[in-house]
């Protein structure tokens, strides 16, 4: 597979076309952003860790029957993925209350929810990714009812699979964000990335934050936390 034309640069990744029109190359960047890119930094080694972690998680989900865009990891920074048209909705799942949920609604931090809470946000940097309802998504044509039903079903399945997977590594999956897209044959695929940039991971015993909250809240040792997630994920893979 040959890398061809540079297509797009986002906050955390770059995308290239390949000689296969249905396949893209994604490169994970070291840059780190928070609060709609108001806070920015670059951490050497972060892109590699997110690529490694995300690749293993996509592979794990794929084996469990979740349709994903992931094809294979090329090297430390790059993956081959299926070309998708991204649905402009960020799907957030929460198992424990924290983050913008607490800010927005004034609810207590750290409360275990009786069931997973699924939220939809419009993927629009200029608007600061506002929260939306299913009706907004349907009425403004950002998604179809059929897609939303499938998105919700896959999202809850991913939550169950990853919660169990991480609990086995002594990690609580607090919340995370997913993105979906449609491939050239209109199949709905899980896309983007699954990494400490897009998930909140708490150590089960110490409740240490092992994710981007270390950057958001200036807790220090951001890379160390990402390395710890990779250490546990890779040790599970080696079994
Ligand atoms: O900030 P908030 O509490 O809404 O984030 C919920 C979850 O979604 C967190 O795991 C966060 O990392 C993720 N998220 C993301 N990208 C965004 C917004 C949230 O990965 N644009």
PDB file of C-alpha atoms and ligand atoms in Angstrom:
ATOM      1  CA  UNK A   1       0.000   0.000   0.000  1.00  0.00           C
ATOM      2  CA  UNK A   2       1.454   3.348  -1.028  1.00  0.00           C
ATOM      3  CA  UNK A   3       0.838   6.673   0.677  1.00  0.00           C
ATOM      4  CA  UNK A   4      -0.262   9.239  -1.914  1.00  0.00           C
ATOM      5  CA  UNK A   5      -1.836  12.613  -1.280  1.00  0.00           C
ATOM      6  CA  UNK A   6      -1.876  14.506   2.030  1.00  0.00           C
ATOM      7  CA  UNK A   7      -5.539  15.084   2.731  1.00  0.00           C
ATOM      8  CA  UNK A   8      -6.194  16.641   6.105  1.00  0.00           C
ATOM      9  CA  UNK A   9      -4.639  17.660   9.419  1.00  0.00           C
ATOM     10  CA  UNK A  10      -6.758  17.633  12.568  1.00  0.00           C
ATOM     11  CA  UNK A  11      -5.882  18.453  16.178  1.00  0.00           C
ATOM     12  CA  UNK A  12      -4.423  15.008  16.896  1.00  0.00           C
ATOM     13  CA  UNK A  13      -4.042  13.256  13.526  1.00  0.00           C
ATOM     14  CA  UNK A  14      -3.042  13.641   9.877  1.00  0.00           C
ATOM     15  CA  UNK A  15      -4.652  11.736   7.000  1.00  0.00           C
ATOM     16  CA  UNK A  16      -3.295  10.614   3.597  1.00  0.00           C
ATOM     17  CA  UNK A  17      -4.892   8.845   0.676  1.00  0.00           C
ATOM     18  CA  UNK A  18      -3.317   5.627  -0.655  1.00  0.00           C
ATOM     19  CA  UNK A  19      -3.231   3.850  -4.007  1.00  0.00           C
ATOM     20  CA  UNK A  20      -6.412   2.046  -2.859  1.00  0.00           C
ATOM     21  CA  UNK A  21      -9.303   4.562  -3.048  1.00  0.00           C
ATOM     22  CA  UNK A  22     -11.087   2.901  -0.109  1.00  0.00           C
ATOM     23  CA  UNK A  23      -8.071   3.040   2.234  1.00  0.00           C
ATOM     24  CA  UNK A  24      -6.432   5.936   4.106  1.00  0.00           C
ATOM     25  CA  UNK A  25      -3.292   6.293   6.221  1.00  0.00           C
ATOM     26  CA  UNK A  26      -3.741   8.017   9.593  1.00  0.00           C
ATOM     27  CA  UNK A  27      -0.768   9.428  11.502  1.00  0.00           C
ATOM     28  CA  UNK A  28      -1.072  10.139  15.223  1.00  0.00           C
ATOM     29  CA  UNK A  29       0.442  13.480  16.301  1.00  0.00           C
ATOM     30  CA  UNK A  30       2.164  14.482  19.531  1.00  0.00           C
ATOM     31  CA  UNK A  31      -0.004  17.567  19.906  1.00  0.00           C
ATOM     32  CA  UNK A  32      -2.456  17.693  22.753  1.00  0.00           C
ATOM     33  CA  UNK A  33      -5.399  20.094  22.990  1.00  0.00           C
ATOM     34  CA  UNK A  34      -8.144  20.721  25.534  1.00  0.00           C
ATOM     35  CA  UNK A  35     -11.090  23.070  26.066  1.00  0.00           C
ATOM     36  CA  UNK A  36     -11.783  23.318  22.340  1.00  0.00           C
ATOM     37  CA  UNK A  37      -8.048  23.922  21.613  1.00  0.00           C
ATOM     38  CA  UNK A  38      -7.783  26.917  23.990  1.00  0.00           C
ATOM     39  CA  UNK A  39      -5.088  24.898  25.785  1.00  0.00           C
ATOM     40  CA  UNK A  40      -2.373  23.372  23.580  1.00  0.00           C
ATOM     41  CA  UNK A  41       0.889  21.505  23.988  1.00  0.00           C
ATOM     42  CA  UNK A  42       3.003  18.884  22.297  1.00  0.00           C
ATOM     43  CA  UNK A  43       4.422  15.888  24.138  1.00  0.00           C
ATOM     44  CA  UNK A  44       7.115  13.802  22.473  1.00  0.00           C
ATOM     45  CA  UNK A  45       5.995  10.168  22.417  1.00  0.00           C
ATOM     46  CA  UNK A  46       2.253  10.835  22.884  1.00  0.00           C
ATOM     47  CA  UNK A  47       1.363  10.095  19.251  1.00  0.00           C
ATOM     48  CA  UNK A  48       3.143   6.742  19.366  1.00  0.00           C
ATOM     49  CA  UNK A  49       1.401   5.666  22.587  1.00  0.00           C
ATOM     50  CA  UNK A  50      -2.060   6.649  21.296  1.00  0.00           C
ATOM     51  CA  UNK A  51      -1.411   4.816  18.037  1.00  0.00           C
ATOM     52  CA  UNK A  52      -0.312   1.666  19.878  1.00  0.00           C
ATOM     53  CA  UNK A  53      -3.187   1.773  22.384  1.00  0.00           C
ATOM     54  CA  UNK A  54      -5.835   2.645  19.783  1.00  0.00           C
ATOM     55  CA  UNK A  55      -4.665  -0.138  17.440  1.00  0.00           C
ATOM     56  CA  UNK A  56      -4.958  -2.793  20.148  1.00  0.00           C
ATOM     57  CA  UNK A  57      -8.394  -1.543  21.239  1.00  0.00           C
ATOM     58  CA  UNK A  58      -9.755  -1.439  17.664  1.00  0.00           C
ATOM     59  CA  UNK A  59      -8.402  -4.961  17.111  1.00  0.00           C
ATOM     60  CA  UNK A  60      -9.996  -6.189  20.332  1.00  0.00           C
ATOM     61  CA  UNK A  61     -13.371  -4.672  19.397  1.00  0.00           C
ATOM     62  CA  UNK A  62     -13.124  -6.002  15.832  1.00  0.00           C
ATOM     63  CA  UNK A  63     -12.595  -9.535  17.167  1.00  0.00           C
ATOM     64  CA  UNK A  64     -15.743  -9.109  19.282  1.00  0.00           C
ATOM     65  CA  UNK A  65     -17.820  -8.196  16.219  1.00  0.00           C
ATOM     66  CA  UNK A  66     -17.732  -4.386  16.350  1.00  0.00           C
ATOM     67  CA  UNK A  67     -17.381  -2.960  12.805  1.00  0.00           C
ATOM     68  CA  UNK A  68     -14.431  -0.521  12.821  1.00  0.00           C
ATOM     69  CA  UNK A  69     -12.412   1.464  10.278  1.00  0.00           C
ATOM     70  CA  UNK A  70      -9.151  -0.079  11.538  1.00  0.00           C
ATOM     71  CA  UNK A  71      -7.238  -2.323   9.125  1.00  0.00           C
ATOM     72  CA  UNK A  72      -3.727  -2.575  10.591  1.00  0.00           C
ATOM     73  CA  UNK A  73      -0.966  -0.678  12.370  1.00  0.00           C
ATOM     74  CA  UNK A  74       1.817   0.295   9.950  1.00  0.00           C
ATOM     75  CA  UNK A  75       4.480   1.526  12.382  1.00  0.00           C
ATOM     76  CA  UNK A  76       4.870   3.540  15.604  1.00  0.00           C
ATOM     77  CA  UNK A  77       2.793   6.465  14.366  1.00  0.00           C
ATOM     78  CA  UNK A  78       0.589   5.257  11.522  1.00  0.00           C
ATOM     79  CA  UNK A  79      -2.428   3.045  10.856  1.00  0.00           C
ATOM     80  CA  UNK A  80      -4.164   1.848   7.714  1.00  0.00           C
ATOM     81  CA  UNK A  81      -7.878   2.534   7.983  1.00  0.00           C
ATOM     82  CA  UNK A  82     -10.946   2.252   5.781  1.00  0.00           C
ATOM     83  CA  UNK A  83     -11.984   5.492   4.173  1.00  0.00           C
ATOM     84  CA  UNK A  84     -15.117   6.779   5.870  1.00  0.00           C
ATOM     85  CA  UNK A  85     -17.314   9.829   5.666  1.00  0.00           C
ATOM     86  CA  UNK A  86     -17.502  10.962   9.264  1.00  0.00           C
ATOM     87  CA  UNK A  87     -20.964  11.525  10.739  1.00  0.00           C
ATOM     88  CA  UNK A  88     -20.598  14.963  12.401  1.00  0.00           C
ATOM     89  CA  UNK A  89     -21.646  13.733  15.841  1.00  0.00           C
ATOM     90  CA  UNK A  90     -19.451  12.932  18.838  1.00  0.00           C
ATOM     91  CA  UNK A  91     -20.983  10.196  20.959  1.00  0.00           C
ATOM     92  CA  UNK A  92     -20.018  10.339  24.639  1.00  0.00           C
ATOM     93  CA  UNK A  93     -20.721   7.507  27.070  1.00  0.00           C
ATOM     94  CA  UNK A  94     -20.476   8.081  30.803  1.00  0.00           C
ATOM     95  CA  UNK A  95     -20.338   5.435  33.537  1.00  0.00           C
ATOM     96  CA  UNK A  96     -19.265   7.806  36.324  1.00  0.00           C
ATOM     97  CA  UNK A  97     -20.124  11.506  36.612  1.00  0.00           C
ATOM     98  CA  UNK A  98     -17.302  13.975  35.951  1.00  0.00           C
ATOM     99  CA  UNK A  99     -16.106  16.540  33.391  1.00  0.00           C
ATOM    100  CA  UNK A 100     -18.538  18.717  31.475  1.00  0.00           C
ATOM    101  CA  UNK A 101     -21.531  16.717  32.738  1.00  0.00           C
ATOM    102  CA  UNK A 102     -20.899  18.000  36.274  1.00  0.00           C
ATOM    103  CA  UNK A 103     -20.135  21.524  35.050  1.00  0.00           C
ATOM    104  CA  UNK A 104     -23.254  21.681  32.882  1.00  0.00           C
ATOM    105  CA  UNK A 105     -25.766  20.145  35.278  1.00  0.00           C
ATOM    106  CA  UNK A 106     -24.212  20.860  38.667  1.00  0.00           C
ATOM    107  CA  UNK A 107     -24.373  17.170  39.611  1.00  0.00           C
ATOM    108  CA  UNK A 108     -21.976  15.577  42.103  1.00  0.00           C
ATOM    109  CA  UNK A 109     -18.571  14.329  40.828  1.00  0.00           C
ATOM    110  CA  UNK A 110     -17.640  10.652  40.921  1.00  0.00           C
ATOM    111  CA  UNK A 111     -21.167   9.204  41.165  1.00  0.00           C
ATOM    112  CA  UNK A 112     -21.548   5.757  39.562  1.00  0.00           C
ATOM    113  CA  UNK A 113     -24.516   6.010  37.189  1.00  0.00           C
ATOM    114  CA  UNK A 114     -27.180   3.261  37.432  1.00  0.00           C
ATOM    115  CA  UNK A 115     -26.740   2.695  33.685  1.00  0.00           C
ATOM    116  CA  UNK A 116     -24.487   4.203  31.013  1.00  0.00           C
ATOM    117  CA  UNK A 117     -25.470   7.711  29.920  1.00  0.00           C
ATOM    118  CA  UNK A 118     -25.156   8.302  26.152  1.00  0.00           C
ATOM    119  CA  UNK A 119     -24.880  11.901  24.941  1.00  0.00           C
ATOM    120  CA  UNK A 120     -24.599  13.390  21.457  1.00  0.00           C
ATOM    121  CA  UNK A 121     -22.528  16.469  20.608  1.00  0.00           C
ATOM    122  CA  UNK A 122     -22.339  18.251  17.281  1.00  0.00           C
ATOM    123  CA  UNK A 123     -18.804  17.951  15.899  1.00  0.00           C
ATOM    124  CA  UNK A 124     -18.175  21.627  15.204  1.00  0.00           C
ATOM    125  CA  UNK A 125     -15.075  23.360  16.612  1.00  0.00           C
ATOM    126  CA  UNK A 126     -16.360  26.846  15.759  1.00  0.00           C
ATOM    127  CA  UNK A 127     -19.442  26.226  17.934  1.00  0.00           C
ATOM    128  CA  UNK A 128     -17.464  24.439  20.679  1.00  0.00           C
ATOM    129  CA  UNK A 129     -19.120  21.038  20.016  1.00  0.00           C
ATOM    130  CA  UNK A 130     -22.558  21.814  21.553  1.00  0.00           C
ATOM    131  CA  UNK A 131     -24.642  19.022  23.094  1.00  0.00           C
ATOM    132  CA  UNK A 132     -27.614  18.018  20.906  1.00  0.00           C
ATOM    133  CA  UNK A 133     -30.576  15.658  21.046  1.00  0.00           C
ATOM    134  CA  UNK A 134     -31.470  12.892  18.571  1.00  0.00           C
ATOM    135  CA  UNK A 135     -34.129  15.206  17.160  1.00  0.00           C
ATOM    136  CA  UNK A 136     -31.522  17.860  16.294  1.00  0.00           C
ATOM    137  CA  UNK A 137     -29.455  15.215  14.510  1.00  0.00           C
ATOM    138  CA  UNK A 138     -32.487  14.032  12.518  1.00  0.00           C
ATOM    139  CA  UNK A 139     -34.097  17.398  11.742  1.00  0.00           C
ATOM    140  CA  UNK A 140     -30.866  18.981  10.537  1.00  0.00           C
ATOM    141  CA  UNK A 141     -29.829  15.896   8.577  1.00  0.00           C
ATOM    142  CA  UNK A 142     -26.639  15.113  10.512  1.00  0.00           C
ATOM    143  CA  UNK A 143     -27.715  11.473  10.816  1.00  0.00           C
ATOM    144  CA  UNK A 144     -30.614   9.131  10.042  1.00  0.00           C
ATOM    145  CA  UNK A 145     -32.793   7.273  12.558  1.00  0.00           C
ATOM    146  CA  UNK A 146     -31.369   3.974  11.340  1.00  0.00           C
ATOM    147  CA  UNK A 147     -27.807   5.226  11.876  1.00  0.00           C
ATOM    148  CA  UNK A 148     -28.643   6.620  15.321  1.00  0.00           C
ATOM    149  CA  UNK A 149     -30.180   3.295  16.387  1.00  0.00           C
ATOM    150  CA  UNK A 150     -27.084   1.427  15.226  1.00  0.00           C
ATOM    151  CA  UNK A 151     -24.742   4.024  16.751  1.00  0.00           C
ATOM    152  CA  UNK A 152     -26.419   3.670  20.135  1.00  0.00           C
ATOM    153  CA  UNK A 153     -26.362  -0.129  19.977  1.00  0.00           C
ATOM    154  CA  UNK A 154     -22.669  -0.260  18.970  1.00  0.00           C
ATOM    155  CA  UNK A 155     -21.741   2.416  21.523  1.00  0.00           C
ATOM    156  CA  UNK A 156     -23.287   0.459  24.408  1.00  0.00           C
ATOM    157  CA  UNK A 157     -21.594  -2.722  23.185  1.00  0.00           C
ATOM    158  CA  UNK A 158     -18.225  -0.931  23.030  1.00  0.00           C
ATOM    159  CA  UNK A 159     -18.833   0.372  26.555  1.00  0.00           C
ATOM    160  CA  UNK A 160     -19.520  -3.144  27.898  1.00  0.00           C
ATOM    161  CA  UNK A 161     -16.549  -4.671  26.078  1.00  0.00           C
ATOM    162  CA  UNK A 162     -14.066  -1.967  27.036  1.00  0.00           C
ATOM    163  CA  UNK A 163     -15.298  -1.620  30.637  1.00  0.00           C
ATOM    164  CA  UNK A 164     -14.725  -5.355  31.132  1.00  0.00           C
ATOM    165  CA  UNK A 165     -11.380  -5.272  29.285  1.00  0.00           C
ATOM    166  CA  UNK A 166     -10.026  -2.382  31.358  1.00  0.00           C
ATOM    167  CA  UNK A 167     -11.369  -3.693  34.660  1.00  0.00           C
ATOM    168  CA  UNK A 168      -9.234  -6.774  33.973  1.00  0.00           C
ATOM    169  CA  UNK A 169      -6.257  -4.392  33.856  1.00  0.00           C
ATOM    170  CA  UNK A 170      -7.205  -2.665  37.118  1.00  0.00           C
ATOM    171  CA  UNK A 171      -8.625   0.361  35.310  1.00  0.00           C
ATOM    172  CA  UNK A 172     -12.087   1.928  35.529  1.00  0.00           C
ATOM    173  CA  UNK A 173     -13.455   3.207  32.222  1.00  0.00           C
ATOM    174  CA  UNK A 174     -15.123   6.400  33.471  1.00  0.00           C
ATOM    175  CA  UNK A 175     -16.274   7.875  30.146  1.00  0.00           C
ATOM    176  CA  UNK A 176     -15.195   8.155  26.519  1.00  0.00           C
ATOM    177  CA  UNK A 177     -16.028   9.619  23.122  1.00  0.00           C
ATOM    178  CA  UNK A 178     -16.660   7.719  19.890  1.00  0.00           C
ATOM    179  CA  UNK A 179     -17.010   8.831  16.278  1.00  0.00           C
ATOM    180  CA  UNK A 180     -18.661   6.930  13.460  1.00  0.00           C
ATOM    181  CA  UNK A 181     -18.500   7.073   9.696  1.00  0.00           C
ATOM    182  CA  UNK A 182     -19.887   5.362   6.629  1.00  0.00           C
ATOM    183  CA  UNK A 183     -17.608   3.541   4.183  1.00  0.00           C
ATOM    184  CA  UNK A 184     -17.859   3.556   0.388  1.00  0.00           C
ATOM    185  CA  UNK A 185     -20.574   0.848   0.639  1.00  0.00           C
ATOM    186  CA  UNK A 186     -22.533   2.812   3.258  1.00  0.00           C
ATOM    187  CA  UNK A 187     -21.624   0.468   6.132  1.00  0.00           C
ATOM    188  CA  UNK A 188     -21.539   2.164   9.522  1.00  0.00           C
ATOM    189  CA  UNK A 189     -18.052   1.849  11.067  1.00  0.00           C
ATOM    190  CA  UNK A 190     -16.543   2.937  14.360  1.00  0.00           C
ATOM    191  CA  UNK A 191     -13.825   5.433  13.394  1.00  0.00           C
ATOM    192  CA  UNK A 192     -11.388   8.030  14.810  1.00  0.00           C
ATOM    193  CA  UNK A 193      -9.382   6.754  17.822  1.00  0.00           C
ATOM    194  CA  UNK A 194      -9.781   5.192  21.250  1.00  0.00           C
ATOM    195  CA  UNK A 195      -6.986   6.379  23.512  1.00  0.00           C
ATOM    196  CA  UNK A 196      -6.224   8.270  26.733  1.00  0.00           C
ATOM    197  CA  UNK A 197      -6.978  11.420  24.688  1.00  0.00           C
ATOM    198  CA  UNK A 198     -10.586  10.306  24.185  1.00  0.00           C
ATOM    199  CA  UNK A 199     -11.294   8.203  27.293  1.00  0.00           C
ATOM    200  CA  UNK A 200     -11.122   8.830  31.039  1.00  0.00           C
ATOM    201  CA  UNK A 201      -9.274   6.017  32.790  1.00  0.00           C
ATOM    202  CA  UNK A 202      -8.992   5.836  36.597  1.00  0.00           C
ATOM    203  CA  UNK A 203      -6.738   3.367  38.358  1.00  0.00           C
ATOM    204  CA  UNK A 204      -9.152   1.028  40.189  1.00  0.00           C
ATOM    205  CA  UNK A 205      -7.205   1.052  43.468  1.00  0.00           C
ATOM    206  CA  UNK A 206      -5.608   4.505  43.699  1.00  0.00           C
ATOM    207  CA  UNK A 207      -8.151   6.401  41.525  1.00  0.00           C
ATOM    208  CA  UNK A 208      -5.120   7.999  39.829  1.00  0.00           C
ATOM    209  CA  UNK A 209      -6.056   9.722  36.576  1.00  0.00           C
ATOM    210  CA  UNK A 210      -4.415   7.896  33.635  1.00  0.00           C
ATOM    211  CA  UNK A 211      -5.679  10.063  30.765  1.00  0.00           C
ATOM    212  CA  UNK A 212      -5.871  13.550  29.252  1.00  0.00           C
ATOM    213  CA  UNK A 213      -7.308  14.969  32.494  1.00  0.00           C
ATOM    214  CA  UNK A 214      -3.646  15.081  33.621  1.00  0.00           C
ATOM    215  CA  UNK A 215      -3.145  17.697  30.873  1.00  0.00           C
ATOM    216  CA  UNK A 216      -6.533  19.423  31.271  1.00  0.00           C
ATOM    217  CA  UNK A 217      -6.070  19.857  35.026  1.00  0.00           C
ATOM    218  CA  UNK A 218      -2.249  20.281  35.099  1.00  0.00           C
ATOM    219  CA  UNK A 219      -1.803  17.146  37.217  1.00  0.00           C
ATOM    220  CA  UNK A 220       1.679  16.488  35.743  1.00  0.00           C
ATOM    221  CA  UNK A 221       3.317  13.427  34.178  1.00  0.00           C
ATOM    222  CA  UNK A 222       0.908  13.179  31.237  1.00  0.00           C
ATOM    223  CA  UNK A 223       3.213  10.869  29.287  1.00  0.00           C
ATOM    224  CA  UNK A 224       3.733   8.624  32.326  1.00  0.00           C
ATOM    225  CA  UNK A 225      -0.032   8.049  32.532  1.00  0.00           C
ATOM    226  CA  UNK A 226      -0.288   7.173  28.823  1.00  0.00           C
ATOM    227  CA  UNK A 227       2.736   4.864  29.230  1.00  0.00           C
ATOM    228  CA  UNK A 228       1.024   3.139  32.149  1.00  0.00           C
ATOM    229  CA  UNK A 229      -2.092   2.487  30.032  1.00  0.00           C
ATOM    230  CA  UNK A 230       0.109   1.067  27.258  1.00  0.00           C
ATOM    231  CA  UNK A 231       2.099  -1.029  29.758  1.00  0.00           C
ATOM    232  CA  UNK A 232      -1.101  -2.685  31.030  1.00  0.00           C
ATOM    233  CA  UNK A 233      -2.733  -3.032  27.586  1.00  0.00           C
ATOM    234  CA  UNK A 234       0.410  -4.557  26.061  1.00  0.00           C
ATOM    235  CA  UNK A 235       0.931  -6.926  28.979  1.00  0.00           C
ATOM    236  CA  UNK A 236      -2.652  -8.185  28.486  1.00  0.00           C
ATOM    237  CA  UNK A 237      -1.961  -8.672  24.760  1.00  0.00           C
ATOM    238  CA  UNK A 238       1.204 -10.664  25.540  1.00  0.00           C
ATOM    239  CA  UNK A 239      -0.783 -13.244  27.558  1.00  0.00           C
TER     240      UNK A 239
HETATM  241  O1  LIG B   1     -15.198  16.841  28.610  1.00  0.00           O
HETATM  242  P1  LIG B   1     -16.290  15.823  28.797  1.00  0.00           P
HETATM  243  O2  LIG B   1     -16.569  15.497  30.224  1.00  0.00           O
HETATM  244  O3  LIG B   1     -17.538  16.157  28.026  1.00  0.00           O
HETATM  245  O4  LIG B   1     -15.697  14.493  28.107  1.00  0.00           O
HETATM  246  C1  LIG B   1     -16.366  13.248  28.162  1.00  0.00           C
HETATM  247  C2  LIG B   1     -15.449  12.202  27.514  1.00  0.00           C
HETATM  248  O5  LIG B   1     -15.365  12.400  26.117  1.00  0.00           O
HETATM  249  C3  LIG B   1     -14.012  12.252  28.039  1.00  0.00           C
HETATM  250  O6  LIG B   1     -13.501  10.934  28.092  1.00  0.00           O
HETATM  251  C4  LIG B   1     -13.274  13.042  26.969  1.00  0.00           C
HETATM  252  O7  LIG B   1     -11.921  12.664  26.876  1.00  0.00           O
HETATM  253  C5  LIG B   1     -14.036  12.677  25.702  1.00  0.00           C
HETATM  254  N1  LIG B   1     -14.086  13.772  24.712  1.00  0.00           N
HETATM  255  C6  LIG B   1     -13.293  13.719  23.569  1.00  0.00           C
HETATM  256  N2  LIG B   1     -13.363  14.722  22.635  1.00  0.00           N
HETATM  257  C7  LIG B   1     -14.178  15.758  22.795  1.00  0.00           C
HETATM  258  C8  LIG B   1     -14.999  15.847  23.958  1.00  0.00           C
HETATM  259  C9  LIG B   1     -14.925  14.834  24.902  1.00  0.00           C
HETATM  260  O8  LIG B   1     -12.553  12.756  23.383  1.00  0.00           O
HETATM  261  N3  LIG B   1     -14.237  16.707  21.859  1.00  0.00           N
END
